[in-house]
């Protein structure tokens, strides 16, 4: 079993909207396992918006994917052969994995998951993984929420957004989520207990809607989306508001960014602080943060959802769905 493997490679770089044609499924033989390596069978792969940027040939905080090579991203795999004294057969590992059904990896590149009956292993790709940590550090370190403040979150029903809102609630804030569609708004209000949810597909004038539901204005804007949605929020900021610049997904498929009317005078008169961040900036605090998030989960203070699509061959579909809002919570693929 697993002498050869299915692999998704980057076939071409997208120009504008990413499409299924940019990926190709191939099959290749695997080499033998060398000293210090493990052979793993992939169980789950995470699809994430930042991967769209890696499909472009531009330098960033992570290097671009190479053409004709396997796509890679976070995943969970099971050890099926080992030449490392750190891992035994059937161990579950998490880390950066190629988009392959089987792969041979340097054992130092992954971390063992200590399975815990109360929490499923997939949580290490969602709420206890990088997206949960992004929510945690972005909101708490950059947003600095205080009880009674108002927090607005874009892409609020997604992996990061849904956790941000719940941490903001724990901190005693009023929480308003912006998302696409009635089902997602109901999820935010009824399941995650957000105070308000705005459906930007039905209510494109975000500024007007915020003026109605939030006369006290906005103290923290956690931005996952950018573009027109953010423009609407930025006109509604309070004095000393903080903008947590987490993502700009509405712009990732654009070849050229527009240079529209600038909102900086708003920032100036309102003494606004805006800061971008990358979750890895906080790598040396991941363990403590994960313990805190785990405690909130066990106490029932936060919930999480995973949108799991089955089948290795559905990886591109799952990825494309991020750009059309197919997911509530973290989008994963079960291999
Ligand atoms: N800074 C960091 O270290 C870091 C780490 C992780 C993620 N991020 C960023 O955080 C954001 C969220 O990531 P995630 O993993 O949690 O993904 P996600 O929110 O689970 O999925 C993306 C969501 O974005 C929304 N969306 C897509 N295109 C849109 C558009 N044109 N306009 C408005 N909304 C759009 C969709 O929800 P709707 O149905 O609501 O439209 C979609 O479900 C991304 O921008 C990502 O790049 C940053």
Coordinates of N, CA and C in Angstrom, one line a residue, residues 7-14 22-24 26 28 51-59 62-73 96 98-100:
X7 N -0.8 13.1 -6.2 CA -0.2 14.4 -5.8 C -0.9 15.5 -6.5
X8 N -1.3 16.6 -5.8 CA -1.8 17.8 -6.5 C -0.6 18.7 -6.7
X9 N -0.3 19.1 -8.0 CA 0.7 20.0 -8.3 C 0.1 21.3 -8.8
X10 N 0.9 22.4 -8.7 CA 0.5 23.7 -9.3 C 0.9 23.6 -10.7
X11 N -0.2 23.6 -11.6 CA 0.0 23.5 -13.0 C 0.3 24.8 -13.7
X12 N -0.4 25.8 -13.2 CA -0.2 27.2 -13.8 C -0.5 28.2 -12.7
X13 N 0.0 29.4 -12.9 CA -0.2 30.5 -11.9 C -1.5 31.2 -12.4
X14 N -2.4 31.5 -11.4 CA -3.7 32.1 -11.9 C -3.4 33.6 -12.2
X22 N -5.8 25.5 -12.5 CA -4.5 25.8 -12.0 C -3.8 24.6 -11.3
X23 N -4.6 23.6 -11.0 CA -4.1 22.4 -10.3 C -4.1 21.2 -11.2
X24 N -3.2 20.3 -10.9 CA -3.3 19.0 -11.7 C -3.0 17.8 -10.8
X26 N -1.6 14.2 -10.3 CA -0.7 13.3 -11.0 C -0.4 12.1 -10.0
X28 N 2.8 9.5 -8.7 CA 4.2 9.3 -8.7 C 4.7 8.2 -7.8
X51 N -2.9 30.7 0.8 CA -2.3 29.8 -0.3 C -2.5 30.5 -1.7
X52 N -3.6 31.3 -1.8 CA -3.8 32.0 -3.1 C -2.6 32.9 -3.4
X53 N -2.0 33.6 -2.4 CA -0.9 34.4 -2.6 C 0.4 33.6 -3.0
X54 N 0.5 32.4 -2.4 CA 1.6 31.6 -2.8 C 1.5 31.1 -4.2
X55 N 0.4 31.2 -4.8 CA 0.2 30.7 -6.2 C 0.8 31.8 -7.2
X56 N 1.0 33.0 -6.7 CA 1.6 34.1 -7.5 C 3.2 33.9 -7.3
X57 N 3.9 34.4 -8.3 CA 5.3 34.3 -8.2 C 5.9 35.6 -7.6
X58 N 5.5 35.8 -6.3 CA 6.0 37.0 -5.6 C 6.5 36.6 -4.2
X59 N 7.6 37.2 -3.8 CA 8.2 37.0 -2.5 C 7.3 37.5 -1.4
X62 N 6.0 33.9 3.1 CA 6.3 32.5 2.7 C 6.6 32.5 1.3
X63 N 7.4 31.5 0.8 CA 7.8 31.5 -0.6 C 6.7 31.0 -1.5
X64 N 6.7 31.4 -2.7 CA 5.7 31.0 -3.7 C 5.7 29.4 -3.9
X65 N 4.6 28.8 -4.2 CA 4.6 27.4 -4.7 C 5.4 27.4 -6.0
X66 N 6.1 26.2 -6.2 CA 6.8 26.1 -7.5 C 5.9 25.4 -8.5
X67 N 6.0 25.9 -9.7 CA 5.2 25.2 -10.8 C 5.7 23.8 -10.9
X68 N 4.7 22.9 -11.3 CA 4.9 21.5 -11.5 C 5.3 20.7 -10.2
X69 N 5.3 21.4 -9.0 CA 5.6 20.8 -7.8 C 4.3 20.7 -6.9
X70 N 4.4 19.8 -5.9 CA 3.3 19.6 -5.0 C 2.9 20.9 -4.2
X71 N 1.6 21.1 -4.2 CA 1.2 22.2 -3.3 C 1.4 21.7 -1.9
X72 N 1.6 22.6 -0.9 CA 1.7 22.1 0.5 C 1.0 23.1 1.4
X73 N 0.6 22.5 2.6 CA -0.1 23.3 3.5 C -0.2 22.5 4.8
X96 N 3.3 21.0 8.3 CA 3.2 21.3 6.9 C 3.4 20.1 6.1
X98 N 2.9 18.0 2.1 CA 2.5 18.2 0.7 C 1.1 17.6 0.4
X99 N 0.5 18.2 -0.7 CA -0.8 17.7 -1.0 C -0.7 16.3 -1.7
X100 N -0.4 15.3 -0.9 CA -0.2 13.9 -1.4 C -0.9 13.0 -0.5

